[in-house]
Coordinates of C-alpha atoms in Angstrom, one line a residue:
M1 CA -17.0 26.0 -41.7
P2 CA -18.1 29.3 -43.3
T3 CA -21.7 30.5 -43.0
V4 CA -23.9 31.6 -45.8
E5 CA -23.1 35.2 -44.9
E6 CA -19.3 34.5 -45.1
L7 CA -19.7 32.8 -48.4
Y8 CA -21.5 35.8 -49.8
R9 CA -19.0 38.2 -48.4
N10 CA -16.0 36.4 -49.9
Y11 CA -17.9 36.0 -53.2
G12 CA -18.3 39.8 -53.2
I13 CA -14.5 40.3 -52.5
L14 CA -13.7 38.1 -55.5
A15 CA -16.4 39.6 -57.8
D16 CA -15.3 43.2 -57.0
A17 CA -11.6 42.5 -57.4
T18 CA -11.9 42.1 -61.2
E19 CA -8.4 42.1 -62.6
T20 CA -6.7 41.5 -59.2
V21 CA -9.0 38.5 -58.3
S22 CA -6.0 36.1 -58.2
Q23 CA -4.5 38.0 -55.3
H24 CA -7.4 37.0 -53.0
K25 CA -6.5 33.3 -52.5
D26 CA -7.8 33.3 -48.9
A27 CA -11.3 34.4 -50.1
Y28 CA -11.4 31.5 -52.6
Q29 CA -10.3 29.1 -49.9
V30 CA -13.2 30.1 -47.8
I31 CA -15.6 29.3 -50.7
L32 CA -13.9 25.9 -51.1
D33 CA -14.5 25.2 -47.4
G34 CA -18.2 25.8 -48.0
V35 CA -18.6 22.2 -49.2
K36 CA -18.2 21.1 -45.5
G37 CA -21.2 23.1 -44.4
G38 CA -25.0 22.5 -44.6
A39 CA -27.3 22.2 -47.6
K40 CA -27.5 26.0 -48.2
E41 CA -23.7 26.5 -47.9
K42 CA -23.1 23.6 -50.3
R43 CA -25.5 24.9 -52.9
L44 CA -23.7 28.3 -52.9
A45 CA -20.3 26.6 -53.0
A46 CA -21.4 24.5 -56.0
Q47 CA -22.1 27.8 -57.9
F48 CA -19.2 29.9 -56.6
I49 CA -16.3 27.4 -56.9
P50 CA -16.5 27.0 -60.7
K51 CA -17.0 30.8 -61.2
F52 CA -13.6 31.7 -60.0
F53 CA -11.8 28.4 -60.7
K54 CA -9.7 29.7 -63.6
H55 CA -8.1 32.4 -61.5
F56 CA -6.5 30.0 -59.0
P57 CA -4.5 27.3 -60.9
E58 CA -2.5 26.5 -57.7
L59 CA -5.8 25.5 -56.1
A60 CA -7.1 23.5 -59.1
D61 CA -6.9 20.1 -57.5
S62 CA -8.5 21.3 -54.3
A63 CA -11.3 23.0 -56.3
I64 CA -12.0 20.0 -58.4
N65 CA -12.1 17.7 -55.4
A66 CA -14.4 20.0 -53.6
Q67 CA -16.8 20.0 -56.5
L68 CA -16.6 16.2 -56.7
D69 CA -17.6 16.0 -53.1
L70 CA -20.7 17.9 -54.0
C71 CA -21.3 15.7 -57.0
E72 CA -21.6 12.8 -54.6
D73 CA -23.7 14.6 -52.0
E74 CA -26.8 12.8 -50.5
D75 CA -29.0 15.8 -51.5
V76 CA -30.0 15.2 -55.2
S77 CA -30.5 19.0 -55.8
I78 CA -26.9 19.7 -54.7
R79 CA -25.6 16.9 -56.9
R80 CA -27.4 18.2 -59.9
Q81 CA -26.1 21.8 -59.3
A82 CA -22.5 20.5 -58.9
I83 CA -22.7 18.3 -62.1
K84 CA -24.2 21.1 -64.1
E85 CA -21.2 23.3 -63.3
L86 CA -18.5 20.7 -64.0
P87 CA -17.8 21.8 -67.6
Q88 CA -16.4 25.0 -66.2
F89 CA -13.5 23.0 -64.8
A90 CA -12.6 21.6 -68.2
T91 CA -9.8 23.9 -69.0
G92 CA -6.4 22.9 -70.4
D93 CA -4.9 19.8 -68.8
N94 CA -7.9 19.4 -66.5
L95 CA -10.3 18.5 -69.4
P96 CA -9.5 14.8 -69.7
R97 CA -9.8 14.5 -65.9
V98 CA -13.2 16.2 -66.0
A99 CA -14.3 13.9 -68.8
D100 CA -13.2 10.9 -66.8
I101 CA -15.2 12.1 -63.8
L102 CA -18.3 12.8 -65.9
T103 CA -18.0 9.3 -67.4
Q104 CA -18.0 7.7 -64.0
L105 CA -21.1 9.8 -63.1
L106 CA -23.0 8.2 -66.0
Q107 CA -23.7 5.4 -63.5
S108 CA -26.4 7.6 -61.8
D109 CA -29.9 6.1 -61.7
D110 CA -31.5 9.6 -61.3
S111 CA -32.8 10.5 -64.8
A112 CA -32.4 14.2 -64.4
E113 CA -28.9 13.8 -63.0
F114 CA -28.1 11.3 -65.8
N115 CA -29.3 13.9 -68.5
L116 CA -27.1 16.6 -66.9
V117 CA -24.1 14.3 -67.1
N118 CA -24.8 13.6 -70.8
N119 CA -25.2 17.3 -71.5
A120 CA -22.0 18.2 -69.6
L121 CA -20.1 15.6 -71.6
L122 CA -21.5 16.9 -74.9
S123 CA -20.5 20.5 -73.9
I124 CA -16.9 19.6 -73.2
F125 CA -16.8 17.4 -76.4
K126 CA -17.2 20.7 -78.3
M127 CA -14.3 22.2 -76.4
D128 CA -11.9 19.3 -77.0
A129 CA -13.2 16.1 -78.6
K130 CA -9.9 14.1 -78.2
G131 CA -9.5 15.1 -74.5
T132 CA -13.1 14.1 -73.8
L133 CA -12.7 10.8 -75.7
G134 CA -9.6 10.1 -73.6
G135 CA -11.7 10.3 -70.4
L136 CA -14.5 8.1 -71.9
F137 CA -12.1 5.4 -73.2
S138 CA -10.1 5.4 -70.0
Q139 CA -13.3 4.3 -68.2
I140 CA -14.3 1.9 -70.9
L141 CA -11.0 0.1 -70.6
Q142 CA -10.6 0.3 -66.8
G143 CA -13.9 1.4 -65.1
E144 CA -16.6 -0.6 -63.4
D145 CA -19.0 -2.6 -65.6
I146 CA -21.9 -0.2 -65.2
V147 CA -19.7 2.8 -66.2
R148 CA -18.2 0.9 -69.1
E149 CA -21.6 -0.1 -70.4
R150 CA -23.0 3.4 -70.2
A151 CA -19.9 5.0 -71.7
I152 CA -20.2 2.7 -74.7
K153 CA -23.9 3.5 -75.1
F154 CA -23.1 7.2 -74.8
L155 CA -20.6 6.9 -77.7
S156 CA -23.0 4.8 -79.8
T157 CA -25.9 7.3 -79.5
K158 CA -24.2 10.7 -79.1
L159 CA -21.3 10.7 -81.6
K160 CA -23.6 10.8 -84.6
T161 CA -25.2 14.0 -83.2
L162 CA -22.0 16.0 -83.2
P163 CA -21.2 18.4 -86.0
E164 CA -18.4 17.8 -88.5
E165 CA -16.2 20.6 -87.1
V166 CA -16.1 18.5 -83.9
M167 CA -15.8 15.1 -85.5
T168 CA -12.7 15.8 -87.5
K169 CA -10.6 13.2 -89.3
E170 CA -8.1 13.3 -86.5
V171 CA -10.8 12.7 -83.9
E172 CA -12.2 9.8 -86.0
E173 CA -8.8 8.2 -86.2
F174 CA -8.4 8.5 -82.4
I175 CA -11.8 6.7 -82.0
L176 CA -10.7 3.9 -84.3
T177 CA -7.4 3.5 -82.5
E178 CA -9.0 3.4 -79.1
S179 CA -11.8 1.2 -80.3
K180 CA -9.3 -1.4 -81.5
K181 CA -7.9 -1.6 -77.9
V182 CA -11.4 -2.2 -76.5
L183 CA -12.3 -4.8 -79.1
E184 CA -9.5 -7.0 -77.8
D185 CA -11.8 -7.8 -74.9
V186 CA -15.6 -7.3 -75.5
T187 CA -19.0 -9.0 -75.0
G188 CA -21.3 -9.7 -77.9
E189 CA -23.5 -6.7 -77.2
E190 CA -20.5 -4.4 -76.8
F191 CA -19.1 -5.6 -80.1
V192 CA -22.3 -4.8 -81.9
L193 CA -22.3 -1.3 -80.4
F194 CA -18.7 -0.6 -81.4
M195 CA -19.5 -1.7 -85.0
K196 CA -22.4 0.8 -84.9
I197 CA -20.0 3.5 -83.7
L198 CA -17.3 2.7 -86.2
S199 CA -19.5 2.2 -89.2
G200 CA -21.0 5.6 -88.6
L201 CA -17.6 7.4 -88.9
K202 CA -17.4 9.5 -92.0
S203 CA -13.7 8.5 -92.6
L204 CA -14.8 4.8 -92.7
Q205 CA -17.5 5.3 -95.4
T206 CA -14.9 4.8 -98.1
V207 CA -14.0 1.4 -99.7
S208 CA -10.7 1.2 -97.8
G209 CA -12.6 2.2 -94.6
R210 CA -15.2 -0.6 -95.1
Q211 CA -12.4 -3.0 -95.8
Q212 CA -10.8 -2.0 -92.4
L213 CA -14.1 -2.7 -90.7
V214 CA -14.4 -6.1 -92.4
E215 CA -10.9 -7.0 -91.2
L216 CA -11.8 -6.0 -87.7
V217 CA -14.9 -8.2 -87.8
A218 CA -12.9 -11.1 -89.3
E219 CA -10.4 -10.8 -86.4
Q220 CA -13.3 -10.9 -83.9
A221 CA -14.8 -13.9 -85.6
D222 CA -11.4 -15.6 -85.3
L223 CA -11.7 -17.4 -88.7
E224 CA -8.4 -19.1 -88.1
Q225 CA -9.7 -21.1 -85.2
T226 CA -11.1 -24.6 -85.5
F227 CA -14.9 -24.4 -85.7
N228 CA -16.8 -26.3 -83.0
P229 CA -20.4 -26.8 -84.0
S230 CA -21.4 -28.3 -80.6
D231 CA -20.2 -25.2 -78.7
P232 CA -23.1 -22.7 -78.7
D233 CA -20.9 -19.8 -77.8
C234 CA -18.5 -20.6 -80.7
V235 CA -21.5 -20.7 -83.1
D236 CA -23.0 -17.6 -81.6
R237 CA -19.8 -15.6 -81.9
L238 CA -19.5 -16.5 -85.6
L239 CA -23.1 -15.5 -86.3
Q240 CA -22.9 -12.2 -84.5
C241 CA -19.7 -11.3 -86.2
T242 CA -21.0 -12.3 -89.6
R243 CA -24.2 -10.3 -89.1
Q244 CA -22.0 -7.2 -88.6
A245 CA -19.9 -7.9 -91.6
V246 CA -22.8 -8.5 -94.1
P247 CA -23.9 -4.8 -94.5
L248 CA -20.3 -3.9 -95.2
F249 CA -19.8 -6.1 -98.2
S250 CA -20.1 -4.7 -101.7
K251 CA -18.7 -5.3 -105.2
N252 CA -15.5 -3.7 -104.0
V253 CA -15.4 -5.1 -100.4
H254 CA -15.5 -8.8 -100.8
S255 CA -16.9 -11.5 -98.5
T256 CA -14.5 -14.2 -99.7
K257 CA -12.9 -15.0 -96.4
F258 CA -16.3 -15.4 -94.7
V259 CA -17.9 -17.4 -97.5
T260 CA -14.9 -19.7 -97.6
Y261 CA -15.1 -20.3 -93.9
F262 CA -18.8 -21.1 -94.1
C263 CA -18.3 -23.5 -97.0
E264 CA -15.3 -25.3 -95.5
H265 CA -16.3 -25.4 -91.8
V266 CA -19.9 -24.6 -91.2
L267 CA -21.9 -26.3 -94.1
P268 CA -20.4 -29.7 -93.4
N269 CA -21.5 -29.4 -89.8
L270 CA -24.9 -27.7 -90.5
G271 CA -26.9 -30.5 -88.8
S272 CA -25.0 -30.4 -85.6
L273 CA -25.0 -26.6 -84.9
T274 CA -26.1 -25.5 -81.5
T275 CA -27.2 -22.1 -80.2
P276 CA -27.8 -20.4 -76.9
V277 CA -30.8 -18.5 -78.4
E278 CA -34.0 -20.3 -77.7
G279 CA -36.4 -20.7 -80.6
L280 CA -33.8 -19.8 -83.3
D281 CA -33.6 -21.9 -86.4
I282 CA -29.9 -21.9 -86.4
Q283 CA -29.5 -23.8 -89.7
L284 CA -31.7 -21.3 -91.6
E285 CA -29.9 -18.4 -90.0
V286 CA -26.6 -19.7 -91.2
L287 CA -27.9 -20.4 -94.7
K288 CA -29.4 -16.9 -94.9
L289 CA -26.1 -15.3 -94.0
L290 CA -24.3 -17.4 -96.6
A291 CA -26.8 -16.5 -99.3
E292 CA -26.4 -12.7 -98.5
M293 CA -22.6 -13.0 -98.6
S294 CA -22.4 -15.1 -101.7
S295 CA -23.3 -12.1 -103.9
F296 CA -20.1 -10.3 -103.0
C297 CA -17.6 -13.2 -103.0
G298 CA -14.4 -12.4 -104.9
D299 CA -11.9 -14.9 -106.3
M300 CA -11.8 -18.0 -104.1
E301 CA -8.7 -20.2 -103.9
K302 CA -10.6 -23.5 -103.5
L303 CA -13.6 -22.6 -105.6
E304 CA -14.4 -26.0 -107.1
S305 CA -13.9 -27.8 -103.7
N306 CA -16.2 -25.3 -101.9
L307 CA -18.8 -25.3 -104.7
K308 CA -18.9 -29.1 -104.4
K309 CA -19.6 -28.8 -100.6
L310 CA -22.4 -26.4 -101.4
F311 CA -23.7 -28.6 -104.1
D312 CA -23.7 -31.7 -101.8
K313 CA -25.6 -29.7 -99.1
L314 CA -28.1 -28.6 -101.7
L315 CA -28.7 -32.2 -102.7
E316 CA -29.7 -33.1 -99.2
Y317 CA -32.7 -30.7 -99.5
M318 CA -33.6 -31.7 -103.1
P319 CA -35.2 -35.1 -102.7
L320 CA -35.6 -37.7 -105.5
P321 CA -39.2 -38.5 -106.5
P322 CA -40.7 -41.4 -104.5
E323 CA -40.6 -44.8 -106.3
E324 CA -43.8 -45.8 -108.1
A325 CA -45.5 -49.1 -107.7
E326 CA -46.6 -51.0 -110.8
N327 CA -50.1 -49.3 -110.7
G328 CA -48.5 -45.9 -110.9
E329 CA -49.2 -45.1 -107.3
N330 CA -46.5 -44.1 -104.9
A331 CA -44.9 -47.1 -103.4
G332 CA -44.0 -45.3 -100.2
S333 CA -46.7 -44.0 -97.8
E334 CA -45.0 -40.6 -97.3
E335 CA -44.0 -37.9 -99.8
P336 CA -40.7 -36.2 -99.1
K337 CA -40.9 -32.8 -97.3
L338 CA -39.7 -29.8 -99.3
Q339 CA -37.7 -27.3 -97.2
F340 CA -38.4 -24.2 -99.4
S341 CA -36.6 -21.7 -97.1
Y342 CA -33.5 -23.8 -96.9
V343 CA -33.5 -24.5 -100.7
E344 CA -33.9 -20.8 -101.6
C345 CA -30.7 -20.0 -99.6
L346 CA -28.7 -22.9 -100.9
L347 CA -29.8 -22.6 -104.5
Y348 CA -29.1 -18.8 -104.5
S349 CA -25.6 -19.3 -103.0
F350 CA -24.9 -22.1 -105.5
H351 CA -26.2 -19.9 -108.3
Q352 CA -23.9 -17.0 -107.2
L353 CA -20.8 -19.0 -106.8
G354 CA -21.6 -21.1 -109.9
R355 CA -21.1 -18.0 -112.0
K356 CA -17.5 -18.2 -111.2
L357 CA -17.2 -21.8 -112.4
P358 CA -20.0 -22.1 -115.0
D359 CA -18.9 -25.5 -116.3
F360 CA -19.1 -27.1 -112.8
L361 CA -22.3 -29.0 -113.5
T362 CA -21.3 -30.1 -117.0
A363 CA -17.5 -30.6 -116.7
K364 CA -16.9 -31.3 -113.0
L365 CA -19.8 -33.7 -112.4
N366 CA -20.1 -37.1 -114.2
A367 CA -23.1 -37.6 -116.4
E368 CA -24.8 -39.8 -113.9
K369 CA -24.6 -37.2 -111.1
L370 CA -25.9 -34.5 -113.5
K371 CA -28.8 -36.6 -114.5
D372 CA -29.6 -37.3 -110.8
F373 CA -29.5 -33.6 -110.1
K374 CA -31.9 -32.7 -113.0
I375 CA -34.3 -35.4 -111.8
R376 CA -34.3 -33.8 -108.3
L377 CA -34.7 -30.3 -109.8
Q378 CA -37.6 -31.4 -112.0
Y379 CA -39.4 -33.1 -109.1
F380 CA -38.9 -30.0 -106.9
A381 CA -40.1 -27.7 -109.8
R382 CA -43.3 -29.7 -110.2
G383 CA -44.1 -29.4 -106.5
L384 CA -43.2 -25.8 -106.7
Q385 CA -45.8 -25.0 -109.4
V386 CA -48.5 -26.5 -107.3
Y387 CA -47.5 -24.4 -104.3
I388 CA -47.2 -21.2 -106.3
R389 CA -50.8 -21.7 -107.7
Q390 CA -52.1 -22.4 -104.2
L391 CA -50.5 -19.4 -102.8
R392 CA -51.6 -17.1 -105.6
L393 CA -55.2 -18.4 -105.2
A394 CA -55.1 -17.8 -101.4
L395 CA -53.8 -14.2 -101.9
Q396 CA -55.9 -13.3 -104.9
G397 CA -57.9 -10.1 -104.4
K398 CA -56.3 -9.4 -101.0
T399 CA -54.9 -5.9 -100.5
G400 CA -54.1 -3.5 -97.7
E401 CA -55.0 -4.6 -94.3
A402 CA -55.9 -8.1 -95.4
L403 CA -52.3 -8.7 -96.4
K404 CA -51.1 -7.6 -93.0
T405 CA -52.5 -10.6 -91.0
E406 CA -49.8 -12.9 -89.8
E407 CA -51.1 -15.8 -91.9
N408 CA -51.1 -13.7 -95.1
K409 CA -47.7 -12.2 -94.3
I410 CA -46.3 -15.7 -94.3
K411 CA -48.0 -16.6 -97.5
V412 CA -46.6 -13.4 -99.2
V413 CA -43.1 -14.3 -98.2
A414 CA -43.7 -18.0 -99.1
L415 CA -44.7 -16.8 -102.6
K416 CA -41.5 -14.8 -102.9
I417 CA -39.5 -17.9 -101.8
T418 CA -41.2 -20.2 -104.3
N419 CA -40.9 -17.7 -107.1
N420 CA -37.2 -17.2 -106.4
I421 CA -36.6 -21.0 -106.5
N422 CA -38.6 -21.3 -109.7
V423 CA -36.4 -18.7 -111.5
L424 CA -33.2 -20.3 -110.3
I425 CA -34.2 -23.8 -111.2
K426 CA -35.1 -22.6 -114.7
D427 CA -31.6 -21.1 -115.1
L428 CA -30.0 -24.5 -114.1
F429 CA -32.2 -26.3 -116.6
H430 CA -30.7 -24.4 -119.5
I431 CA -28.3 -26.3 -121.7
P432 CA -25.6 -25.5 -120.7
P433 CA -26.8 -24.3 -117.2
S434 CA -27.2 -20.5 -117.1
Y435 CA -26.4 -18.2 -114.2
K436 CA -27.8 -14.9 -115.6
S437 CA -31.1 -14.5 -113.7
T438 CA -31.3 -12.1 -110.8
V439 CA -33.6 -12.5 -107.9
T440 CA -34.1 -10.6 -104.6
L441 CA -33.8 -12.9 -101.6
S442 CA -37.3 -13.2 -100.0
W443 CA -36.3 -11.4 -96.7
K444 CA -34.7 -8.5 -98.5
P445 CA -36.5 -5.4 -99.7
V446 CA -37.3 -5.5 -103.4
Q447 CA -34.9 -3.4 -105.5
K448 CA -36.3 -1.5 -108.5
A449 CA -35.5 -3.6 -111.5
D450 CA -33.7 -1.8 -114.4
A451 CA -34.4 -2.7 -118.0
S452 CA -31.8 -5.5 -118.0
Q453 CA -33.6 -7.2 -115.2
K454 CA -37.1 -6.8 -116.6
R455 CA -37.0 -10.3 -118.2
T456 CA -36.0 -11.8 -114.9
S457 CA -38.7 -10.2 -112.9
E458 CA -41.2 -11.4 -115.5
D459 CA -39.8 -14.9 -115.0
T460 CA -40.7 -14.9 -111.4
T461 CA -44.4 -14.6 -112.2
S462 CA -44.4 -17.5 -114.6
S463 CA -45.8 -20.7 -113.3
S464 CA -45.0 -22.9 -116.3
P465 CA -42.3 -25.5 -115.7
P466 CA -39.2 -25.3 -118.0
K467 CA -39.8 -26.9 -121.3
K468 CA -36.4 -28.6 -121.4
A469 CA -36.8 -30.3 -118.1
S470 CA -37.2 -33.8 -119.5
A471 CA -34.6 -35.7 -117.6
G472 CA -37.1 -37.2 -115.1
P473 CA -39.4 -40.2 -115.8
K474 CA -42.4 -39.3 -118.0
R475 CA -45.9 -39.4 -116.5
D476 CA -49.3 -39.2 -118.0
A477 CA -50.0 -35.5 -118.5
R478 CA -53.6 -36.0 -117.3
Q479 CA -52.5 -37.6 -114.0
I480 CA -53.5 -35.5 -111.0
Y481 CA -50.3 -34.4 -109.3
N482 CA -50.2 -34.9 -105.5
P483 CA -47.6 -32.5 -104.3
P484 CA -45.1 -33.4 -101.6
S485 CA -45.7 -31.6 -98.3
G486 CA -43.7 -28.4 -98.0
K487 CA -42.2 -26.4 -95.1
Y488 CA -41.7 -22.7 -94.7
S489 CA -39.9 -21.3 -91.7
S490 CA -42.1 -19.7 -89.2
N491 CA -39.9 -16.7 -89.0
L492 CA -39.6 -16.2 -92.7
G493 CA -39.5 -12.4 -92.7
S494 CA -37.7 -11.8 -89.4
F495 CA -34.1 -11.9 -90.4
S496 CA -32.1 -9.4 -88.5
Y497 CA -28.5 -8.4 -88.1
E498 CA -28.9 -7.5 -84.4
Q499 CA -27.1 -9.7 -82.0
R500 CA -29.1 -12.3 -80.1
G501 CA -27.0 -12.8 -77.0
G502 CA -23.5 -12.2 -75.6
F503 CA -20.3 -13.8 -76.7
R504 CA -19.4 -16.3 -74.0
G505 CA -16.5 -18.6 -73.3
G506 CA -13.2 -18.6 -75.1
R507 CA -11.2 -15.5 -74.5
G508 CA -11.4 -12.2 -72.7
R509 CA -14.4 -10.2 -71.7
G510 CA -17.7 -12.0 -72.3
W511 CA -15.8 -14.7 -74.2
G512 CA -14.6 -15.5 -70.7
G513 CA -14.5 -12.5 -68.4
R514 CA -12.4 -9.4 -68.2
G515 CA -10.2 -10.2 -65.3
N516 CA -10.0 -8.2 -62.0
R517 CA -10.3 -4.5 -62.3
S518 CA -10.5 -1.7 -59.7
R519 CA -13.7 -0.9 -58.0
G520 CA -14.9 2.4 -56.4
R521 CA -14.1 6.0 -57.2
I522 CA -10.9 6.5 -59.2
Y523 CA -11.0 10.2 -59.9

């Protein structure tokens, strides 16, 4: 084993040789042997090996392996020095191998070391992005779980920081191709991260790019499978995939496939849905997703059939007025509960899809059913007016900090919900029913209304019931109205697209495990 003095002497030989350095193979071999010495010798070797690496291609494997030994040394300072110098080995055909090594080193729990690995990866990214990605994806597909996890997180956080000259169209196409391989076998969290990676690629910002992403999500959601509402993992997978798809939909990228699946398979089973996520109102979550998607639904094959399913589900949450006794009092002891959050979603979805079949209520329903629906609407509208007045009174004069209390936040959202329902009910009371009004769903940020929407926004502030709503039984106008009790969801404003747990069961990684893969160092 060479001493410190011998290492310096051989370093001097190589440094002084300038153009004839490659003739001093024995001197370089002495430096390589420095990794077998003590701490001082190793530190010198960590610096000297990469400095002359390019001059001795025939010793490339030995040099890289020697540096790797130092990357795994027990002394953290030696490891850090060795890792810092690794990018100098990333030349020609060696670059993918160095990228693979650095990816494996992401499993380090030492923060300084971990940061050095990140910086080293970024530096070789700028030398050869495809070669670096080859090393990263190799470990994502075949490496240990901790390496896979950190490699995916590296891509999700670092790719967006790279300049356009690095992230060329060819590089982005490579990322998409490799990502598709990984998506054949992912957990829920991994799927969300890959959607974040892919949706951030410039080449996928186009309409055709977004359409590609929607198709990827639809494939993950497995919309051809039989839906099992009692399997929490099946439900969770569908919701997670749908959350990733929703931001991609637009007037040019349609949600038809997802809306159809929800209408045909999910709505009929709404009451029996199960979820692995504790405290989640799974029914409301599903209805919110459906409402968001309904705005971007294209031509649907079984529109009338699916609109009927949506209508039937809406009726379940639109109660008939309680029967009256002879003295005008309610014969029953309890008023029906009004599920405002659910009704907003269902009514909005029905309003959106109803535009595509505007004669559904008048031509597709018989007169008795239409009359029944209008009685329900009128009853709901009357209760709505009382709530709107109560909410406005409770919020009157409150501004700034006063509106930020948890109680007032709920009231503000509740007012949005009730105003939205009010506008939609008014539309359906028109003769024939109208589908022209525009509302912003209560959990969405309010868009600035243009001139054509001004009338609609004014409608939302009105508290007078529709004048043509006369289908219900007449009551004495002076009678004090006792509103039915209402229900708002406790998490009204907390709708999020982020995943709430991993995919489990079914197929592949996370949906059932990734099979047996190699363990240990595979440099």
